[in-house]
mmCIF file of C-alpha atoms and ligand atoms in Angstrom:
data_model
loop_
_atom_site.group_PDB
_atom_site.id
_atom_site.type_symbol
_atom_site.label_atom_id
_atom_site.label_comp_id
_atom_site.label_asym_id
_atom_site.label_seq_id
_atom_site.Cartn_x
_atom_site.Cartn_y
_atom_site.Cartn_z
ATOM 1 C CA MET A 1 -73.424 5.615 -19.498
ATOM 2 C CA THR A 2 -75.223 4.568 -16.391
ATOM 3 C CA ASP A 3 -75.140 1.361 -14.504
ATOM 4 C CA ILE A 4 -75.966 0.193 -11.056
ATOM 5 C CA VAL A 5 -73.564 -1.765 -8.931
ATOM 6 C CA SER A 6 -73.598 -2.563 -5.292
ATOM 7 C CA ALA A 7 -71.637 -1.229 -2.395
ATOM 8 C CA THR A 8 -72.295 -0.988 1.310
ATOM 9 C CA PRO A 9 -71.600 2.306 3.018
ATOM 10 C CA SER A 10 -69.196 1.930 5.885
ATOM 11 C CA THR A 11 -70.282 3.201 9.280
ATOM 12 C CA THR A 12 -66.731 3.924 10.351
ATOM 13 C CA THR A 13 -64.897 7.108 9.573
ATOM 14 C CA THR A 14 -61.465 6.685 8.103
ATOM 15 C CA THR A 15 -58.834 9.296 8.741
ATOM 16 C CA THR A 16 -56.939 9.874 5.551
ATOM 17 C CA THR A 17 -54.392 12.211 4.164
ATOM 18 C CA THR A 18 -56.188 14.446 1.771
ATOM 19 C CA THR A 19 -54.541 15.737 -1.294
ATOM 20 C CA SER A 20 -55.144 16.894 -4.758
ATOM 21 C CA ASN A 21 -53.334 16.936 -7.976
ATOM 22 C CA GLY A 22 -53.338 18.584 -11.342
ATOM 23 C CA ASP A 23 -50.880 19.626 -13.918
ATOM 24 C CA HIS A 24 -52.476 23.052 -13.710
ATOM 25 C CA ASN A 25 -50.466 23.248 -10.472
ATOM 26 C CA THR A 26 -47.458 25.307 -11.389
ATOM 27 C CA ASN A 27 -45.473 25.076 -8.177
ATOM 28 C CA ASN A 28 -41.824 24.060 -8.236
ATOM 29 C CA ASN A 29 -42.019 21.065 -10.445
ATOM 30 C CA ASN A 30 -38.536 19.721 -9.943
ATOM 31 C CA SER A 31 -38.415 16.130 -10.930
ATOM 32 C CA ILE A 32 -35.516 14.025 -9.774
ATOM 33 C CA ASN A 33 -35.259 12.343 -13.094
ATOM 34 C CA ASN A 34 -36.634 13.541 -16.383
ATOM 35 C CA SER A 35 -35.454 10.578 -18.383
ATOM 36 C CA LEU A 36 -36.638 7.035 -17.926
ATOM 37 C CA SER A 37 -34.294 4.592 -16.310
ATOM 38 C CA ALA A 38 -33.739 1.151 -17.825
ATOM 39 C CA ASP A 39 -35.592 -0.306 -14.837
ATOM 40 C CA VAL A 40 -38.686 1.760 -15.532
ATOM 41 C CA VAL A 41 -38.637 0.850 -19.210
ATOM 42 C CA ALA A 42 -38.292 -2.835 -18.315
ATOM 43 C CA GLN A 43 -41.172 -2.503 -15.864
ATOM 44 C CA LEU A 44 -43.311 -0.851 -18.535
ATOM 45 C CA GLY A 45 -42.546 -3.672 -20.931
ATOM 46 C CA ASP A 46 -43.750 -6.182 -18.343
ATOM 47 C CA ILE A 47 -46.925 -4.188 -17.796
ATOM 48 C CA LEU A 48 -47.678 -4.030 -21.481
ATOM 49 C CA ASP A 49 -47.265 -7.777 -21.707
ATOM 50 C CA THR A 50 -49.837 -8.388 -19.023
ATOM 51 C CA LEU A 51 -51.931 -5.233 -19.054
ATOM 52 C CA HIS A 52 -55.392 -5.877 -17.776
ATOM 53 C CA LEU A 53 -57.457 -4.122 -15.196
ATOM 54 C CA LYS A 54 -58.487 -5.701 -11.959
ATOM 55 C CA THR A 55 -62.192 -6.480 -11.970
ATOM 56 C CA VAL A 56 -64.160 -4.548 -9.413
ATOM 57 C CA GLU A 57 -66.470 -6.769 -7.463
ATOM 58 C CA ASP A 58 -69.953 -5.509 -6.777
ATOM 59 C CA LYS A 59 -70.876 -5.287 -3.116
ATOM 60 C CA ASP A 60 -74.166 -5.287 -1.182
ATOM 61 C CA CYS A 61 -76.114 -2.155 -1.873
ATOM 62 C CA SER A 62 -76.609 0.223 -4.703
ATOM 63 C CA ILE A 63 -74.301 2.787 -6.196
ATOM 64 C CA ARG A 64 -75.185 4.387 -9.507
ATOM 65 C CA TYR A 65 -72.346 5.388 -11.817
ATOM 66 C CA SER A 66 -72.937 8.027 -14.457
ATOM 67 C CA VAL A 67 -71.189 10.493 -16.689
ATOM 68 C CA TYR A 68 -71.244 14.210 -15.911
ATOM 69 C CA LYS A 69 -74.427 15.767 -17.244
ATOM 70 C CA GLY A 70 -73.831 19.474 -16.987
ATOM 71 C CA GLU A 71 -73.448 22.654 -14.962
ATOM 72 C CA SER A 72 -76.306 21.713 -12.600
ATOM 73 C CA GLN A 73 -73.960 19.112 -11.038
ATOM 74 C CA ILE A 74 -71.011 21.413 -10.403
ATOM 75 C CA LYS A 75 -72.082 22.422 -6.896
ATOM 76 C CA GLU A 76 -72.396 18.869 -5.552
ATOM 77 C CA ILE A 77 -69.078 18.000 -7.196
ATOM 78 C CA MET A 78 -67.305 20.967 -5.637
ATOM 79 C CA ASP A 79 -68.877 20.279 -2.236
ATOM 80 C CA LEU A 80 -67.576 16.695 -2.203
ATOM 81 C CA ILE A 81 -64.116 17.568 -3.466
ATOM 82 C CA GLU A 82 -63.659 20.547 -1.174
ATOM 83 C CA CYS A 83 -64.510 18.394 1.849
ATOM 84 C CA GLU A 84 -61.769 15.930 1.022
ATOM 85 C CA LEU A 85 -58.929 17.576 -0.880
ATOM 86 C CA SER A 86 -56.504 20.025 0.668
ATOM 87 C CA GLU A 87 -55.563 21.734 -2.585
ATOM 88 C CA PRO A 88 -57.945 24.634 -3.364
ATOM 89 C CA TYR A 89 -59.529 24.724 -6.814
ATOM 90 C CA SER A 90 -61.460 27.627 -8.276
ATOM 91 C CA ILE A 91 -64.742 27.330 -10.153
ATOM 92 C CA PHE A 92 -62.720 28.063 -13.290
ATOM 93 C CA THR A 93 -60.653 24.924 -12.805
ATOM 94 C CA TYR A 94 -63.811 22.837 -12.499
ATOM 95 C CA ARG A 95 -65.361 24.496 -15.543
ATOM 96 C CA PHE A 96 -62.163 23.957 -17.524
ATOM 97 C CA PHE A 97 -62.121 20.211 -16.885
ATOM 98 C CA LEU A 98 -65.885 19.635 -16.970
ATOM 99 C CA GLY A 99 -66.599 21.933 -19.885
ATOM 100 C CA MET A 100 -63.831 20.558 -22.093
ATOM 101 C CA TRP A 101 -63.952 16.863 -21.141
ATOM 102 C CA PRO A 102 -67.425 16.094 -19.712
ATOM 103 C CA GLN A 103 -67.069 12.534 -20.993
ATOM 104 C CA LEU A 104 -64.089 12.056 -18.649
ATOM 105 C CA CYS A 105 -65.982 12.887 -15.463
ATOM 106 C CA PHE A 106 -67.667 9.975 -13.703
ATOM 107 C CA LEU A 107 -69.914 10.250 -10.686
ATOM 108 C CA ALA A 108 -71.048 7.689 -8.108
ATOM 109 C CA HIS A 109 -74.357 8.278 -6.329
ATOM 110 C CA ASP A 110 -75.854 6.263 -3.494
ATOM 111 C CA VAL A 111 -79.261 5.308 -4.878
ATOM 112 C CA THR A 112 -80.505 4.197 -1.476
ATOM 113 C CA ASP A 113 -80.107 7.738 -0.216
ATOM 114 C CA GLU A 114 -83.192 9.974 -0.146
ATOM 115 C CA ASN A 115 -83.995 11.185 -3.681
ATOM 116 C CA ASN A 116 -80.914 9.386 -5.006
ATOM 117 C CA LYS A 117 -79.111 12.620 -4.541
ATOM 118 C CA ARG A 118 -76.060 11.800 -2.499
ATOM 119 C CA LEU A 119 -72.864 12.096 -4.485
ATOM 120 C CA VAL A 120 -70.346 9.718 -2.898
ATOM 121 C CA GLY A 121 -67.572 9.576 -5.496
ATOM 122 C CA ILE A 122 -66.179 11.605 -8.338
ATOM 123 C CA VAL A 123 -63.310 11.467 -10.793
ATOM 124 C CA ILE A 124 -62.409 14.340 -13.127
ATOM 125 C CA SER A 125 -59.918 14.037 -15.977
ATOM 126 C CA LYS A 126 -58.750 15.475 -19.262
ATOM 127 C CA SER A 127 -56.730 14.476 -22.296
ATOM 128 C CA ALA A 128 -54.203 16.436 -24.328
ATOM 129 C CA LYS A 129 -51.262 15.992 -26.658
ATOM 130 C CA HIS A 130 -47.955 15.472 -24.866
ATOM 131 C CA GLY A 131 -45.197 15.431 -27.443
ATOM 132 C CA LYS A 132 -46.127 12.677 -29.874
ATOM 133 C CA LEU A 133 -48.445 11.008 -27.410
ATOM 134 C CA LEU A 134 -52.044 11.588 -26.439
ATOM 135 C CA ARG A 135 -51.956 11.734 -22.673
ATOM 136 C CA GLY A 136 -54.946 11.121 -20.432
ATOM 137 C CA TYR A 137 -54.667 12.937 -17.144
ATOM 138 C CA ILE A 138 -56.620 12.178 -13.968
ATOM 139 C CA GLY A 139 -57.025 15.523 -12.210
ATOM 140 C CA MET A 140 -59.110 14.755 -9.124
ATOM 141 C CA ILE A 141 -60.634 11.713 -7.468
ATOM 142 C CA VAL A 142 -62.542 11.637 -4.214
ATOM 143 C CA VAL A 143 -64.727 9.095 -2.446
ATOM 144 C CA ASP A 144 -66.823 10.140 0.558
ATOM 145 C CA LYS A 145 -65.146 8.903 3.775
ATOM 146 C CA THR A 146 -68.048 6.670 4.768
ATOM 147 C CA TYR A 147 -68.036 4.897 1.383
ATOM 148 C CA ARG A 148 -64.343 4.014 1.145
ATOM 149 C CA ARG A 149 -62.819 0.555 0.657
ATOM 150 C CA LEU A 150 -65.893 -0.574 -1.264
ATOM 151 C CA GLY A 151 -64.304 -0.489 -4.689
ATOM 152 C CA ILE A 152 -65.906 2.815 -5.712
ATOM 153 C CA GLY A 153 -62.614 4.650 -6.320
ATOM 154 C CA SER A 154 -61.261 1.765 -8.373
ATOM 155 C CA LYS A 155 -64.424 1.576 -10.414
ATOM 156 C CA LEU A 156 -64.322 5.301 -11.176
ATOM 157 C CA VAL A 157 -60.725 4.946 -12.354
ATOM 158 C CA ARG A 158 -61.618 1.895 -14.454
ATOM 159 C CA TYR A 159 -64.376 3.848 -16.218
ATOM 160 C CA THR A 160 -61.837 6.582 -16.880
ATOM 161 C CA VAL A 161 -59.246 4.146 -18.221
ATOM 162 C CA GLU A 162 -61.833 2.513 -20.481
ATOM 163 C CA LYS A 163 -62.986 5.869 -21.841
ATOM 164 C CA MET A 164 -59.425 7.075 -22.407
ATOM 165 C CA THR A 165 -58.651 3.843 -24.209
ATOM 166 C CA GLN A 166 -61.663 4.428 -26.485
ATOM 167 C CA MET A 167 -60.368 7.959 -27.077
ATOM 168 C CA LEU A 168 -57.072 6.411 -28.226
ATOM 169 C CA CYS A 169 -54.963 7.850 -25.436
ATOM 170 C CA ASP A 170 -51.464 6.379 -25.364
ATOM 171 C CA GLU A 171 -50.899 6.766 -21.643
ATOM 172 C CA ILE A 172 -52.562 7.951 -18.443
ATOM 173 C CA VAL A 173 -50.799 10.074 -15.874
ATOM 174 C CA LEU A 174 -51.620 11.572 -12.497
ATOM 175 C CA GLU A 175 -49.912 13.010 -9.461
ATOM 176 C CA THR A 176 -50.636 12.444 -5.822
ATOM 177 C CA LEU A 177 -48.949 13.197 -2.509
ATOM 178 C CA MET A 178 -45.933 10.992 -1.831
ATOM 179 C CA THR A 179 -47.613 10.168 1.485
ATOM 180 C CA ASN A 180 -51.025 9.263 0.036
ATOM 181 C CA HIS A 181 -50.563 5.535 0.428
ATOM 182 C CA GLN A 182 -54.199 4.634 -0.150
ATOM 183 C CA ALA A 183 -54.328 6.447 -3.502
ATOM 184 C CA ILE A 184 -50.971 4.986 -4.574
ATOM 185 C CA ALA A 185 -52.183 1.492 -3.607
ATOM 186 C CA LEU A 186 -55.389 2.005 -5.585
ATOM 187 C CA TYR A 187 -53.539 3.038 -8.733
ATOM 188 C CA GLU A 188 -50.821 0.416 -8.423
ATOM 189 C CA GLY A 189 -53.569 -2.181 -8.027
ATOM 190 C CA LEU A 190 -54.839 -1.098 -11.436
ATOM 191 C CA GLY A 191 -51.435 -1.365 -13.096
ATOM 192 C CA PHE A 192 -50.070 2.180 -12.724
ATOM 193 C CA ILE A 193 -46.356 2.484 -11.994
ATOM 194 C CA ARG A 194 -44.355 5.134 -10.136
ATOM 195 C CA LEU A 195 -42.643 7.350 -12.682
ATOM 196 C CA LYS A 196 -41.003 10.205 -10.811
ATOM 197 C CA ARG A 197 -40.988 12.273 -7.647
ATOM 198 C CA LEU A 198 -41.914 15.960 -7.954
ATOM 199 C CA PHE A 199 -40.338 17.994 -5.199
ATOM 200 C CA GLY A 200 -42.429 20.805 -3.678
ATOM 201 C CA TYR A 201 -45.191 20.188 -6.185
ATOM 202 C CA TYR A 202 -48.142 21.206 -4.047
ATOM 203 C CA THR A 203 -49.113 24.628 -2.742
ATOM 204 C CA MET A 204 -48.016 23.741 0.799
ATOM 205 C CA GLY A 205 -44.664 22.505 -0.466
ATOM 206 C CA GLU A 206 -45.311 18.765 -0.237
ATOM 207 C CA ASP A 207 -43.762 16.375 -2.734
ATOM 208 C CA ALA A 208 -45.848 14.514 -5.282
ATOM 209 C CA ILE A 209 -45.370 11.202 -7.011
ATOM 210 C CA ARG A 210 -46.270 10.905 -10.684
ATOM 211 C CA LEU A 211 -47.895 7.635 -11.678
ATOM 212 C CA LEU A 212 -48.257 6.316 -15.203
ATOM 213 C CA LEU A 213 -50.331 3.701 -16.996
ATOM 214 C CA PRO A 214 -49.149 3.057 -20.558
ATOM 215 C CA LEU A 215 -52.001 1.981 -22.830
ATOM 216 C CA ASN A 216 -49.867 0.828 -25.742
ATOM 217 C CA GLN A 217 -46.302 0.378 -26.927
ATOM 218 C CA LYS A 218 -45.816 3.969 -28.042
ATOM 219 C CA PHE A 219 -44.629 5.121 -24.637
ATOM 220 C CA ILE A 220 -41.608 2.852 -24.819
ATOM 221 C CA ASP A 221 -40.951 3.706 -28.437
ATOM 222 C CA THR A 222 -40.723 7.468 -27.862
HETATM 223 C C1 COA B 1 -58.027 7.370 -2.610
HETATM 224 C C2 COA B 1 -59.531 7.118 -2.587
HETATM 225 C C3 COA B 1 -60.179 7.804 -3.784
HETATM 226 C C4 COA B 1 -59.782 5.608 -2.663
HETATM 227 O O1 COA B 1 -61.183 5.393 -2.843
HETATM 228 P P1 COA B 1 -61.860 3.998 -2.388
HETATM 229 O O2 COA B 1 -63.212 3.942 -2.986
HETATM 230 O O3 COA B 1 -61.761 3.845 -0.925
HETATM 231 O O4 COA B 1 -60.901 2.951 -3.088
HETATM 232 P P2 COA B 1 -61.193 1.409 -3.336
HETATM 233 O O5 COA B 1 -62.207 0.890 -2.375
HETATM 234 O O6 COA B 1 -61.504 1.227 -4.767
HETATM 235 O O7 COA B 1 -59.793 0.785 -2.964
HETATM 236 C C5 COA B 1 -58.984 0.208 -3.961
HETATM 237 C C6 COA B 1 -57.659 -0.190 -3.368
HETATM 238 O O8 COA B 1 -56.953 0.970 -2.946
HETATM 239 C C7 COA B 1 -56.205 0.639 -1.758
HETATM 240 N N1 COA B 1 -56.712 1.419 -0.632
HETATM 241 C C8 COA B 1 -57.785 2.231 -0.634
HETATM 242 N N2 COA B 1 -57.923 2.801 0.579
HETATM 243 C C9 COA B 1 -56.914 2.317 1.363
HETATM 244 C C10 COA B 1 -56.510 2.545 2.707
HETATM 245 N N3 COA B 1 -57.185 3.377 3.532
HETATM 246 N N4 COA B 1 -55.434 1.890 3.159
HETATM 247 C C11 COA B 1 -54.738 1.059 2.359
HETATM 248 N N5 COA B 1 -55.078 0.807 1.071
HETATM 249 C C12 COA B 1 -56.136 1.430 0.584
HETATM 250 C C13 COA B 1 -56.423 -0.830 -1.516
HETATM 251 O O9 COA B 1 -55.414 -1.526 -2.224
HETATM 252 C C14 COA B 1 -57.773 -1.058 -2.153
HETATM 253 O O10 COA B 1 -57.989 -2.376 -2.551
HETATM 254 P P3 COA B 1 -58.633 -3.425 -1.505
HETATM 255 O O11 COA B 1 -59.801 -2.759 -0.845
HETATM 256 O O12 COA B 1 -59.003 -4.584 -2.372
HETATM 257 O O13 COA B 1 -57.529 -3.722 -0.523
HETATM 258 C C15 COA B 1 -60.154 7.625 -1.256
HETATM 259 O O14 COA B 1 -59.415 7.120 -0.174
HETATM 260 C C16 COA B 1 -60.218 9.137 -1.153
HETATM 261 O O15 COA B 1 -61.180 9.764 -1.606
HETATM 262 N N6 COA B 1 -59.187 9.756 -0.505
HETATM 263 C C17 COA B 1 -59.158 11.207 -0.325
HETATM 264 C C18 COA B 1 -58.922 11.937 -1.620
HETATM 265 C C19 COA B 1 -57.634 11.486 -2.267
HETATM 266 O O16 COA B 1 -56.640 11.246 -1.609
HETATM 267 N N7 COA B 1 -57.661 11.370 -3.596
HETATM 268 C C20 COA B 1 -56.540 10.902 -4.365
HETATM 269 C C21 COA B 1 -55.784 12.000 -4.943
HETATM 270 S S1 COA B 1 -54.875 11.357 -6.323
#
């Protein structure tokens, strides 16, 4: 899948809290609440009634979106992610995600850049059974600092949601730092809800928030 949309690179540098996530992270995963409250269930019901994704508007210059093609792209992917995320990932983690679920990795390249080679955004995900449900899981998402607030991150997530829907996932889950307000705003803007807080989830001991997007009724039924 490849398409061209438009986005204008920003000339300003944004200072952001960098983070990472992944359920391969096995730090203290102490949730405050393992069962769903009535409020959360009611919220999920509302979402299911009105579930639709915000349309990403194209901007002024060209970004090419594509699906991961193979091992030759791993270096540029790692370079972008390692610049932006604080959590260290080994080559094995990348190969696990990209080798098993290449169709769930979407890349954004600036086609106005020399040789169309500049990777400016990436999302990496997986899917797996979780109890009776098929759970999509967004493992990493990064947009180059100079290309933020152009809709690229949202578009990468929308491609992921669409693909996971085609794959018949029942829900999509991810974790991010409790303090990563820009990521939380992005996901909430696409319909994700806050599910639980995970104390000391990350390597450095920071708390995470788990976000969820139900794709059908099954989540409530289970
Ligand atoms: C989080 C991240 C991927 C967002 O990418 P992006 O391309 O800038 O996101 P978008 O342009 O699609 O923004 C979508 C929405 O997210 C929210 N958002 C994004 N950046 C924001 C910021 N700096 N401040 C407040 N809200 C922000 C806004 O609601 C925005 O919608 P709007 O522009 O219409 O107001 C990017 O900031 C990033 O790479 N951060 C570092 C890595 C990281 O934290 N990854 C997330 C780990 S889960």
